[in-house]
Amino acid sequence: MKKYFLTALLFTLLFPSVSFSQEQVTPAPAIIQKERAPNRIESGLYIKLGPSFPMGIYATGQKLTDNSPKDHPYYFPATMGGAMDMGYLIYIGPAFANNHLRAGIDATFISFSFNSIKSDTITGSKTKYWYYFVGQKFGPVISVCPVDRLVIDISYKMNAYAAYVHHWIRGKEDDEWGMNLTQNEISTTIRYSIMLFSFQYNFGQVAYNDFDGAKPIHYVDNTTFRILIGFKF
């Protein structure tokens, strides 16, 4: 009897500890989260400048006609000139895809460009006969940061500008003013830290008529390809 009593007592003392050990749940392995890349795509001011190369008939010269049979103006071929952009990258919302992509607006507040005129008949100061353009450009931009501080911006912008040229028109040497509110531009900019290189294809036509609705409009192609360097702060 004593033997059975000791066996029961031992069983009573050991059973709870055995049960408790069996009920212990093995902890799940810790989930290792991938470290989020730092956000290198930030809003900021930029300035770019470099050469502007005329393309197509803007580089070969244009003879235009309008409703007046006596008025057949010839616009001299354009040669290499220069361009300058000053603007701001405005990003909307946070970066996504682990901080590798971000969308925003590319706002160029001041866009100035010129192209010299190619002609053997010009005498005196040749800068007097350059094509001049000044305006603003706005449009969407998508920026990609593939690695480190390297950022690639791809944008499409609408360019609104005023234009000026001095040449022979309407039978005399004269100034002529024009404008375009819907010029197009496709650009790619490669940035590293604050340095940048930009490639722009700017295409469209300027409407010359001295801002006078009574005068005929001369649509002159002024397509250019630009290679700009600069800084983004």
Steps between C-alpha positions, in 0.01 A plus 500: 500500500779732586660424165183601311469818704855614414443424130182708493669788683791501254261491205305793645812715539651424158188512282447883510860574402487247213173646377631855523813415298287336232278805474793738439483642143824523315550872419481589131825616342536878492395663172791689353373810324686633199660833578329787316728693264555866586294748299736674255220646286427839653350829381740779421620784279696436181689702241612367162681651201664380182487492120181492294515330159235581233328204337325447165388804301593727789861416406454526122282812464129553439315684228141558597191627323179649630187665359692796360666414165756781548614370838723194478736529797812287524624399843875444503643164611579480869834378631617389841399724787450471873231429758452554872234356731436592861225317684385276783419132535183468706426146617144402590468241773766264636738285301389142433651168385736503799586867435616429143215686320330835549261713291462875489501817292794649312447876511742714298432858608749659259592346166720703267652389170642641180634379166723699270408549134704364212525744210783643290299817431492619862725796576574665832421335832380147437343476846239743371364222279478219752177318583408569863249318724400553864222329695404231748458121494285272717420130495505164679823327600577149619832450680685171546777440753655164403800518733672729747457869406439437129161639390348497150218746422269444202261786426260644246439875508288760325700809410335844480729774371542826313732517199695772320699511178644780285516426127378600156121477488220675312752655266719660768732425788285493811433351844244226539337368814315177555394243755399142566301382802516127427858415401593142596807366673614149592804484724720261694723621781769294671599623847761395751508692826463865385645456148271440203501441124180565303397401147200688357305468176296818463263507201227721358437822304509862598223724362652831388258791448624770744208411733276680250189314388477720190830361364537158339652232721822333391549160660872429528636166615753536783576141601821457699703238682676621815775361718509682833712464811436652839413453864203392709491622860 
